[in-house]
Rosetta silent file (secondary structure, phi, psi, omega in degrees, C-alpha in Angstrom):
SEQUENCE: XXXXXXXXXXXXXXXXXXXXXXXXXXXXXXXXXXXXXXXXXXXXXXXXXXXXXXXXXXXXXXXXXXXXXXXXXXXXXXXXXXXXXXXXXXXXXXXXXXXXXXXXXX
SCORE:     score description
SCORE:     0.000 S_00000001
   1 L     0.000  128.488  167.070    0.769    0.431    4.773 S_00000001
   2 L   -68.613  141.798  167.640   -0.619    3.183    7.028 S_00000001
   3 L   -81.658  134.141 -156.957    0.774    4.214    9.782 S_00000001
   4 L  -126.219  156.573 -171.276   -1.303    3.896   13.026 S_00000001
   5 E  -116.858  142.866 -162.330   -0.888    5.358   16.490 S_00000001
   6 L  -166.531  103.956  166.999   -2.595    3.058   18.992 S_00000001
   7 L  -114.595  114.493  179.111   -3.353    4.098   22.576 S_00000001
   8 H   -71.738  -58.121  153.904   -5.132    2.076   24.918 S_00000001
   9 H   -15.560  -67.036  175.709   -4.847    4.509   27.739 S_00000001
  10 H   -29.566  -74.108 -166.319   -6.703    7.052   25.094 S_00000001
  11 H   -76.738   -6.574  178.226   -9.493    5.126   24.272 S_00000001
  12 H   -86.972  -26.747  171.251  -10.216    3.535   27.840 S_00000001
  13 H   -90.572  -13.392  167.076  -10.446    7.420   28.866 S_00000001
  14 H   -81.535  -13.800  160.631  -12.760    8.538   25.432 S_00000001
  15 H   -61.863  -38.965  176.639  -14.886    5.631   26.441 S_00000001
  16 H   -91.101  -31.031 -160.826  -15.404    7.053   30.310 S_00000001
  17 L  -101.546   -6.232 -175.762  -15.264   10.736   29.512 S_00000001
  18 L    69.555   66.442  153.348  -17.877   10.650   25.907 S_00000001
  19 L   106.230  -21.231 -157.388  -15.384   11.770   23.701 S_00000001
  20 L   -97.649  118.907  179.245  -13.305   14.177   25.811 S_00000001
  21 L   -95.794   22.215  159.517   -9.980   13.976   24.786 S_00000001
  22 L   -64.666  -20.982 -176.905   -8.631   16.247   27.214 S_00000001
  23 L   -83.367  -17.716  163.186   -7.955   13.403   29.861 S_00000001
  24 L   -31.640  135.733 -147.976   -5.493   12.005   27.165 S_00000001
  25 L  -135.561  -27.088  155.025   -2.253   11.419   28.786 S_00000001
  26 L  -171.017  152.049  176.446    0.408    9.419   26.410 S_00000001
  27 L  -121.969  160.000 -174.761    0.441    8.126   23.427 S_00000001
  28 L  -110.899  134.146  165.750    2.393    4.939   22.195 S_00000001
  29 E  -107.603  149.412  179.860    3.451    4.455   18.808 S_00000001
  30 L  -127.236  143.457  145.269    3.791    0.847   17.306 S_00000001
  31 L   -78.971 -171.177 -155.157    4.713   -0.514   14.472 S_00000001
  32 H   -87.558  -48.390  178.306    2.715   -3.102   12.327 S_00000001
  33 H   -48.894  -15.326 -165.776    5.098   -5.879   13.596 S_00000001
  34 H   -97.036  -26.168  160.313    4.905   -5.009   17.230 S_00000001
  35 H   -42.990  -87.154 -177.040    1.015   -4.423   16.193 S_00000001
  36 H   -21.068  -60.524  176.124    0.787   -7.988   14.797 S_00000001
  37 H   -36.389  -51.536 -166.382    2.359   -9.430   17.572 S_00000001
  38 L   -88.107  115.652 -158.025    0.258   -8.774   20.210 S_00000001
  39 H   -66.875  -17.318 -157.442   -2.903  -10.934   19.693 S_00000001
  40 H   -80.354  -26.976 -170.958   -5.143   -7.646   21.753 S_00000001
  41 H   -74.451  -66.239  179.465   -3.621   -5.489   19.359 S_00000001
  42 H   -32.965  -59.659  153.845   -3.941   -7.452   16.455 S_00000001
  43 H    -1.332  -88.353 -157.237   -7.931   -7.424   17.203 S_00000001
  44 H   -72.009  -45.080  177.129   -8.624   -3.721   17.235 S_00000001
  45 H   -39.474  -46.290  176.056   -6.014   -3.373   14.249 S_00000001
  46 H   -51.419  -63.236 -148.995   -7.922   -5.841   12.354 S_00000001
  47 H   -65.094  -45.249 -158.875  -11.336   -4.481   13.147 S_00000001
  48 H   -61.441  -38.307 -159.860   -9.906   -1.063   11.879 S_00000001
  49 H   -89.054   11.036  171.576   -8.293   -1.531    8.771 S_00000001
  50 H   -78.698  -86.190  169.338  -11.545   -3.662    7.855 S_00000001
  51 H    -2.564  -53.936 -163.776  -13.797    0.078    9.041 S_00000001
  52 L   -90.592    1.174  174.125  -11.345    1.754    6.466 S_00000001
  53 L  -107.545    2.413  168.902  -11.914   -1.221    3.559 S_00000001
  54 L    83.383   60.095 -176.584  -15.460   -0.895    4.044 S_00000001
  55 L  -159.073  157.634 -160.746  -15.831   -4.140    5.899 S_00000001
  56 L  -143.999  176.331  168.738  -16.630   -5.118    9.800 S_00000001
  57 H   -64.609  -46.090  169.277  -16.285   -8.592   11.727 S_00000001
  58 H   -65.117  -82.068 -172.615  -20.106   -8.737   10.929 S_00000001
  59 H   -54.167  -20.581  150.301  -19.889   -8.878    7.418 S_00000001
  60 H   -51.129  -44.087 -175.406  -17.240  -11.371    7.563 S_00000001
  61 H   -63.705  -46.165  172.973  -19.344  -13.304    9.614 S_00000001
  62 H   -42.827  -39.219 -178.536  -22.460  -13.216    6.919 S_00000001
  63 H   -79.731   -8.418 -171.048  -19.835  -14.166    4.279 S_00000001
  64 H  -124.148    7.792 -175.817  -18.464  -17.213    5.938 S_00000001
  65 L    36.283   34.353  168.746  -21.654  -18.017    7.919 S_00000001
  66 L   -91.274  142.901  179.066  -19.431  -17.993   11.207 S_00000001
  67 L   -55.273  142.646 -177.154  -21.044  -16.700   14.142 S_00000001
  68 H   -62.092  -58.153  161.621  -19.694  -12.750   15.137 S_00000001
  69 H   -23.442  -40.640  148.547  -18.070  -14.511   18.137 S_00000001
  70 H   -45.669  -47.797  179.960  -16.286  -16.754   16.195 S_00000001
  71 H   -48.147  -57.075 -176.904  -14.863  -14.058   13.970 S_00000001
  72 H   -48.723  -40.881  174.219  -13.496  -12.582   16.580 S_00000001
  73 H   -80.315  -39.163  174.356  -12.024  -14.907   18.031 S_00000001
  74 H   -69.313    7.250 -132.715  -10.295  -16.267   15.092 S_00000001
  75 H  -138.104  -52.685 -177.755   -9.275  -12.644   14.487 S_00000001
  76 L   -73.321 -117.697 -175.499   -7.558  -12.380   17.812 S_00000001
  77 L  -117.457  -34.968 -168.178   -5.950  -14.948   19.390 S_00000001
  78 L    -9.615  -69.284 -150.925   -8.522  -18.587   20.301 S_00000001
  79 L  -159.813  141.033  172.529   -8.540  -20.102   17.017 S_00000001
  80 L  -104.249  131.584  163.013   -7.250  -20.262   13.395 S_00000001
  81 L  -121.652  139.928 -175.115   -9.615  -21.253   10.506 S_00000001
  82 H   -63.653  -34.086 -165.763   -7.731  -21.152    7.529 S_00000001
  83 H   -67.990  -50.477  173.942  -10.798  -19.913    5.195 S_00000001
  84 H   -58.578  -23.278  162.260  -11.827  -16.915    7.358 S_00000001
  85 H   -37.881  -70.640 -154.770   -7.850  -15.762    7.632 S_00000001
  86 H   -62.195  -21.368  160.256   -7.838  -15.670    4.022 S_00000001
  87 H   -66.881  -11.750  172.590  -11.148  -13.466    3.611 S_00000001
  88 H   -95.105  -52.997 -145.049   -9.799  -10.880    6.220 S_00000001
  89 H   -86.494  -57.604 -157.796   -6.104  -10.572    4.901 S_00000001
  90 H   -74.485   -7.874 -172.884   -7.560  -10.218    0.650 S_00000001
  91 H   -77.764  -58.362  172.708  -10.416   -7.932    2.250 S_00000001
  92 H   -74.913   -5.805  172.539   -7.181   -5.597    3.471 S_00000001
  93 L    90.059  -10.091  175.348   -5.277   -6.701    1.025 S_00000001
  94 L   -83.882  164.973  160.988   -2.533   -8.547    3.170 S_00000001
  95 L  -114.878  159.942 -162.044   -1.714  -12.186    3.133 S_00000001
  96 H   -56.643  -33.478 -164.510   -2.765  -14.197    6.047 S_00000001
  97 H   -81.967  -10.113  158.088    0.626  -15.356    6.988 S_00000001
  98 H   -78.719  -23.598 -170.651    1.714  -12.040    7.619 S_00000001
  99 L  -103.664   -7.704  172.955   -1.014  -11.140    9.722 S_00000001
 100 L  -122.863   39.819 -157.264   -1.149  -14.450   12.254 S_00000001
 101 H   -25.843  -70.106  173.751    2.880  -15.354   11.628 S_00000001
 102 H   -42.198    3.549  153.297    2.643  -18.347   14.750 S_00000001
 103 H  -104.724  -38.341  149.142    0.233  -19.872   12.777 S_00000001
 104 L   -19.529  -52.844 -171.202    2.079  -19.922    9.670 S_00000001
 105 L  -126.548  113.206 -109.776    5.095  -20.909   10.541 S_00000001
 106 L   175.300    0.000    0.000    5.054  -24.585   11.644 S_00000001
């Protein structure tokens, strides 16, 4: 598993400045459990390691004929559908029960 450095601070200032990473100001490192955890986290984590598997939230949606909105949401925190879990986690290679644990473990 790669390791990822994931600053919100960062990216809420490369979003207002275009890019300029000089306003960059701390960075947090997480790990994938504390990653996992956090459904906001979990999100952008998601969307990434799809970006690096050649895959988006969109093309999920086309394969499972759920609405992008939906994706998302099941991808975050709203709502678990079991079939789109399982089509994210083998797209990255993970299994779903690692990546939503509190739904899992019931």
């Amino acid at each position: 598993m790669c390791a990822l450095l994931f600053c919100r601070t960062c990216n809420k200032e490369r979003n207002k400045k275009g890019g300029d990473m000089s306003a960059h100001k701390k960075r947090t490192e997480l790990n994938l459990e504390e990653i996992l955890a956090n459904p906001d986290t979990r999100r952008e984590w998601l969307k990434f390691q799809l970006a690096l598997h050649g895959s988006s939230f969109s093309a999920i949606a086309r394969e499972t004929g759920f609405t992008h909105q939906a994706i998302c949401s099941i991808a975050g925190r709203r709502y678990g559908n079991r079939q789109v879990e399982a089509l994210i986690a083998r797209t990255i290679g993970m299994a779903p029960a690692h990546i939503w644990p509190e739904r899992y473990t019931k």
